[in-house]
mmCIF file of C-alpha atoms in Angstrom:
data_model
loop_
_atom_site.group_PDB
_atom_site.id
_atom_site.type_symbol
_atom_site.label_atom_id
_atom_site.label_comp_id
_atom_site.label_asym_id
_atom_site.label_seq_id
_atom_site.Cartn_x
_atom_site.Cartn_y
_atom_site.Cartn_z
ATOM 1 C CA UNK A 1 22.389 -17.886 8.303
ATOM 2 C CA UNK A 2 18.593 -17.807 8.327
ATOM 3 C CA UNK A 3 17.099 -14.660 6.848
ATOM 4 C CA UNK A 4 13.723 -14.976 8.902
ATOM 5 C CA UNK A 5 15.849 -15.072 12.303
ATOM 6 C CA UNK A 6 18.397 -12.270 10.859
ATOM 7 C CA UNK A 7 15.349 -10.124 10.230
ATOM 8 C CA UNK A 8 13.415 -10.739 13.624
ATOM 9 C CA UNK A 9 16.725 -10.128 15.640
ATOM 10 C CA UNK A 10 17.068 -6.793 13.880
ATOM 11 C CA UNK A 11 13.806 -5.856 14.272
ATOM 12 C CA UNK A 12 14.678 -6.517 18.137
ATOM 13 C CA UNK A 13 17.629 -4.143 18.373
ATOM 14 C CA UNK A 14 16.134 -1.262 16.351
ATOM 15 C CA UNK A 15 12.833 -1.429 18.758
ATOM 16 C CA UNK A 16 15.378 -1.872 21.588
ATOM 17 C CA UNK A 17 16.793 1.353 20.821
ATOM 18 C CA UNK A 18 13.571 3.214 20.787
ATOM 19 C CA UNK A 19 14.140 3.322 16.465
ATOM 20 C CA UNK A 20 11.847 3.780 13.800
ATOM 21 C CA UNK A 21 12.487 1.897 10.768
ATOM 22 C CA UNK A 22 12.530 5.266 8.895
ATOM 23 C CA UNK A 23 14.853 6.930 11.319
ATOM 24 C CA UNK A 24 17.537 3.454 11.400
ATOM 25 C CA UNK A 25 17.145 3.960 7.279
ATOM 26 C CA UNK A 26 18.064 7.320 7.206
ATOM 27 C CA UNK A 27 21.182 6.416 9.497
ATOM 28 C CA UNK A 28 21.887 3.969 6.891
ATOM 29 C CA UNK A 29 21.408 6.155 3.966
ATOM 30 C CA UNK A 30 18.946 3.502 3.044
ATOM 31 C CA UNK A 31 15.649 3.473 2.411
ATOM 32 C CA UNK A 32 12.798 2.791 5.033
ATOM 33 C CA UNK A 33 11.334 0.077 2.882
ATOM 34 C CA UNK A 34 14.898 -1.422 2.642
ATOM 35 C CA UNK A 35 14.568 -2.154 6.424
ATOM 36 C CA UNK A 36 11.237 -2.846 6.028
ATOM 37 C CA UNK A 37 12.345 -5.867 4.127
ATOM 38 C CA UNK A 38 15.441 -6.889 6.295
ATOM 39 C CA UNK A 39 13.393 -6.982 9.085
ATOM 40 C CA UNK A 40 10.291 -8.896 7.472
ATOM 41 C CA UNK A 41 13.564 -11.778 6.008
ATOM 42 C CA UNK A 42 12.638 -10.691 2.564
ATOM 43 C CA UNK A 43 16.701 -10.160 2.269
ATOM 44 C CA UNK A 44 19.573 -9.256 3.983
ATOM 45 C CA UNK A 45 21.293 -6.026 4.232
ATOM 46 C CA UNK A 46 24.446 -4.745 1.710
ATOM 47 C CA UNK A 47 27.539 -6.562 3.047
ATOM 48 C CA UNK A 48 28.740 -2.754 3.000
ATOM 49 C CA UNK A 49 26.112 -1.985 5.822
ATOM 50 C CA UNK A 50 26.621 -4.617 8.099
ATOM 51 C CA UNK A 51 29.085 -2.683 9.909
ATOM 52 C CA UNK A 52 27.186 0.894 9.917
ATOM 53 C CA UNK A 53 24.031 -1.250 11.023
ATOM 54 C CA UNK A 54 25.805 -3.494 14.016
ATOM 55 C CA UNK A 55 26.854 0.142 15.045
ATOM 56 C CA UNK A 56 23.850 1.657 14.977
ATOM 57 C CA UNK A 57 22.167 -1.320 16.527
ATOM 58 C CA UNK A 58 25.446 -2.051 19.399
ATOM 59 C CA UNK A 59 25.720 -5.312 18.360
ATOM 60 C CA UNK A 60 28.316 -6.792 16.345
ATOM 61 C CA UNK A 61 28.654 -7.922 12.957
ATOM 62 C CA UNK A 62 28.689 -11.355 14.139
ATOM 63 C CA UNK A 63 25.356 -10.766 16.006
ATOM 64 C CA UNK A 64 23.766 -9.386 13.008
ATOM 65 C CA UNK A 65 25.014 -12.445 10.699
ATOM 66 C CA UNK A 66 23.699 -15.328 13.341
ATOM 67 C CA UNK A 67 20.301 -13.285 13.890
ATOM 68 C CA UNK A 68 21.302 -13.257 17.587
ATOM 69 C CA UNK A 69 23.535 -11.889 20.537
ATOM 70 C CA UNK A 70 26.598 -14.371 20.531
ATOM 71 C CA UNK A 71 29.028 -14.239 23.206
ATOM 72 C CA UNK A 72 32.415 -14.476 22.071
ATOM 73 C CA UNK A 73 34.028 -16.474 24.839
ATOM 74 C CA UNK A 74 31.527 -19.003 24.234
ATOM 75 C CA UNK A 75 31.995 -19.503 20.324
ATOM 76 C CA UNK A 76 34.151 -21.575 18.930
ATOM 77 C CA UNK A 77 36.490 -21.020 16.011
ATOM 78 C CA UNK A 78 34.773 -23.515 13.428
ATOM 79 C CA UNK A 79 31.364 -21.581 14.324
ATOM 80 C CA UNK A 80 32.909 -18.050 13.532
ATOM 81 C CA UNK A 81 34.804 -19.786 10.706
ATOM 82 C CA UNK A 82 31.580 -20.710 9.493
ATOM 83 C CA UNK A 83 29.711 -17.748 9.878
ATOM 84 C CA UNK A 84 32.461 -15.565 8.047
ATOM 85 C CA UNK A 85 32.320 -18.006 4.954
ATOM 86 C CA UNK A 86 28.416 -18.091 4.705
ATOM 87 C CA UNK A 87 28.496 -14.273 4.717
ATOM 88 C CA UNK A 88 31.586 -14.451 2.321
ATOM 89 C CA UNK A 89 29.522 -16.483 0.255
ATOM 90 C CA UNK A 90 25.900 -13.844 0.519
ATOM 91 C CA UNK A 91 28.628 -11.093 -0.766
ATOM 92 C CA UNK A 92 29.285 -12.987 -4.129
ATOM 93 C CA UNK A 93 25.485 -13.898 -4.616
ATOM 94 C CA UNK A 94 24.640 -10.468 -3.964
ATOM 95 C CA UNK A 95 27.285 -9.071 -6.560
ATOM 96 C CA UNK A 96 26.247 -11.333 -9.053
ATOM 97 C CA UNK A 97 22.514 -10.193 -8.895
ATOM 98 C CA UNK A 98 23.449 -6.422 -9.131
ATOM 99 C CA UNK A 99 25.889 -7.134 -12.184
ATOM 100 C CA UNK A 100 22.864 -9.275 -13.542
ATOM 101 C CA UNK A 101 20.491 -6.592 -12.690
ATOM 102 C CA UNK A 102 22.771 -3.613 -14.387
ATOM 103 C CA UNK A 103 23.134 -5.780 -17.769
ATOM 104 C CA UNK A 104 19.609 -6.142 -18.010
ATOM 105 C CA UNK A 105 18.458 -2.408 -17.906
ATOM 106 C CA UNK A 106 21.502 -1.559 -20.013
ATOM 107 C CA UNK A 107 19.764 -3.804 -22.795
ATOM 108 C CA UNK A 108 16.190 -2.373 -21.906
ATOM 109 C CA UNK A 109 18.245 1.088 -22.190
ATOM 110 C CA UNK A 110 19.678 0.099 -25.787
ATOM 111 C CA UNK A 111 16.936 -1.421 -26.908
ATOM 112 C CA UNK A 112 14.722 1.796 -25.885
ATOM 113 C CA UNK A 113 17.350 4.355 -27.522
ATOM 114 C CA UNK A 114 17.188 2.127 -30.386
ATOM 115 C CA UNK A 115 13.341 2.604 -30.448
ATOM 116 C CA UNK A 116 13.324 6.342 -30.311
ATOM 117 C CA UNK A 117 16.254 7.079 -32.571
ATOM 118 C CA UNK A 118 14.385 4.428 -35.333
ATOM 119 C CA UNK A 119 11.046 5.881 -35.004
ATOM 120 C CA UNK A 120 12.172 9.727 -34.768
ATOM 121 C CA UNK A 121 14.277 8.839 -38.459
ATOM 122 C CA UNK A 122 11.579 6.885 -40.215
ATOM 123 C CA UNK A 123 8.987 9.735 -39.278
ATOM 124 C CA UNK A 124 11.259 11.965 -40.867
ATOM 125 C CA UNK A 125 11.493 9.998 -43.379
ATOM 126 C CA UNK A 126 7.626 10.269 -44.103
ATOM 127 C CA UNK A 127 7.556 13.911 -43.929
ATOM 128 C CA UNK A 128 8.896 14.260 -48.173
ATOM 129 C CA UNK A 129 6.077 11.944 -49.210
ATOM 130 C CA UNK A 130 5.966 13.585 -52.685
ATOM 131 C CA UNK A 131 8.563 12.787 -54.990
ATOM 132 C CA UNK A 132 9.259 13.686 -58.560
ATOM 133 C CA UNK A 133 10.975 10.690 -60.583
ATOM 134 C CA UNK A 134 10.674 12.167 -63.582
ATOM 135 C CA UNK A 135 9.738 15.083 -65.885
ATOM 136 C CA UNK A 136 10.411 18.734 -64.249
ATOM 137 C CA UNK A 137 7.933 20.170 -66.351
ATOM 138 C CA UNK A 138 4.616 20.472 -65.923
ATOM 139 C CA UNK A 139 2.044 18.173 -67.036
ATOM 140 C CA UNK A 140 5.146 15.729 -68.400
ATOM 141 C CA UNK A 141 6.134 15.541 -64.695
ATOM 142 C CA UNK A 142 5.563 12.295 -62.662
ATOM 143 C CA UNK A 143 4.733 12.472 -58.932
ATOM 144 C CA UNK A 144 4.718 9.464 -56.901
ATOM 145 C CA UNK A 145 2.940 10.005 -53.161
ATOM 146 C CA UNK A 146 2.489 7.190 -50.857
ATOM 147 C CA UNK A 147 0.292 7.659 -47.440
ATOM 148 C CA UNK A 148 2.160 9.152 -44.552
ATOM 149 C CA UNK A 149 1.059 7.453 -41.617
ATOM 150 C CA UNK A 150 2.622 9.239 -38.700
ATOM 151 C CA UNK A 151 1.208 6.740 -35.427
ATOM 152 C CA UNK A 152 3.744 4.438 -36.204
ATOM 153 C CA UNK A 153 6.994 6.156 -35.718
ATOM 154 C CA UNK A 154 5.751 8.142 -33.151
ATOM 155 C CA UNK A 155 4.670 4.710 -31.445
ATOM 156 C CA UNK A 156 7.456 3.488 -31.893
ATOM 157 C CA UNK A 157 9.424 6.413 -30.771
ATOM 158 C CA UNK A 158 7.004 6.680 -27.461
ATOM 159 C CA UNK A 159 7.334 3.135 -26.692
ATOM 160 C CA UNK A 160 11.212 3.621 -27.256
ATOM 161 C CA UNK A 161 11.002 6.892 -24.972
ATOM 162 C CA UNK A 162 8.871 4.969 -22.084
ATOM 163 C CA UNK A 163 11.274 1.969 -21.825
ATOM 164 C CA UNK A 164 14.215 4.767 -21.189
ATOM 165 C CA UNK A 165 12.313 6.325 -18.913
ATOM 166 C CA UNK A 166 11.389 2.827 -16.630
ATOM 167 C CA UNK A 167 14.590 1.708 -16.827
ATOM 168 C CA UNK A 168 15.935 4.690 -15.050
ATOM 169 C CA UNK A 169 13.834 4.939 -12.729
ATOM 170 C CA UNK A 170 14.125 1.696 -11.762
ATOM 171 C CA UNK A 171 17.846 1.934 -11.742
ATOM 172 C CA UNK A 172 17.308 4.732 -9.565
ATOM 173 C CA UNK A 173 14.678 2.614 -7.094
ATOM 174 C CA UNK A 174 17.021 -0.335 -6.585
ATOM 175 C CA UNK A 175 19.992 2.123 -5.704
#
C-alpha cells in the first residue's frame, strides 16, 4: 500500500463524482481537512471508513487499499491475500497511535487537575497570613505574618487550568 497513490486515486473518484472534499467529509462524518490529508498521502482513512468511503466513491474496498481500480477476475489470490494483511496490519498501527495518543492527554489532563487543585489550596492557604502563637492578650500576644504572594498559586492554578483546557480541545480536534 502506498499512501501517495491511495491519496491521488481518491482524489480521482471524489472529482469523478463531481465531489467537494467538504461535501465527501460530511458524507463521512469526517472532517474536510481529514480528506484533505487522505488525498494529499499525509495518512490513510479510519479502517472503519473504508467501507462508507468505497461506497461513496463506487469503488471497492480493494480499490481504495491498492490506490487503484482492480479488476477482480484479473487478481490473484496471493495479491488480495496480501492486500488484506497490509491493511490488517495499518488497523493495529492505527490503534496503537490512538491508545498512545489517549494516554498522553490523560497525563496532560492529570497533571493539569493536579495544577489547579495545588495552586487553588496553597492560595487558600495564604489567605490566614496572621497567626497568633502565643499570648491572647494584648500587648503579651505574639503575631507572626509572612508575605502573601498571591501570583504564584494563581499561576500555578492558570497554567493548571490552560493545560485542561488544550488537552480537550485537542481531544476534541483529533476525534
Amino acid at each position: 500500500m502506498d499512501v501517495k497513490r491511495t491519496g491521488s486515486f481518491i482524489a480521482e473518484m471524489r472529482k469523478g463524482k463531481n465531489m467537494t472534499q467538504a461535501e465527501l467529509a460530511a458524507k463521512l462524518q469526517v472532517t474536510d481537512k481529514a480528506v484533505s490529508r487522505w488525498e494529499r498521502g499525509v495518512g490513510y482513512p479510519d479502517i472503519t471508513l473504508l467501507e462508507p468511503l468505497a461506497g461513496q466513491l463506487g469503488v471497492t474496498v480493494l480499490d481504495i487499499l491498492r490506490g487503484e481500480k482492480t479488476f477482480p477476475d484479473k487478481m490473484t489470490g496471493e495479491e488480495t491475500e496480501q492486500t488484506v494483511a497490509e491493511t490488517v496490519r495499518l488497523a493495529a498501527v492505527q490503534r496503537r497511535q490512538a491508545v498512545r495518543r489517549v494516554i498522553l492527554l490523560a497525563i496532560v489532563m492529570l497533571i493539569g487537575d493536579a495544577m489547579l487543585i495545588w495552586g487553588i489550596l496553597w492560595w487558600t492557604s495564604q489567605q490566614s497570613a496572621l497567626k497568633i502563637i502565643a499570648g491572647a492578650d494584648g500587648p503579651s500576644a505574639v503575631f507572626v505574618a509572612w508575605r502573601v504572594e498571591p501570583m504564584l498559586p494563581v499561576a500555578v492554578s492558570a497554567a493548571g487550568a490552560v493545560l485542561i483546557l488544550a488537552s480537550l480541545l485537542i481531544y476534541r480536534w483529533r476525534k
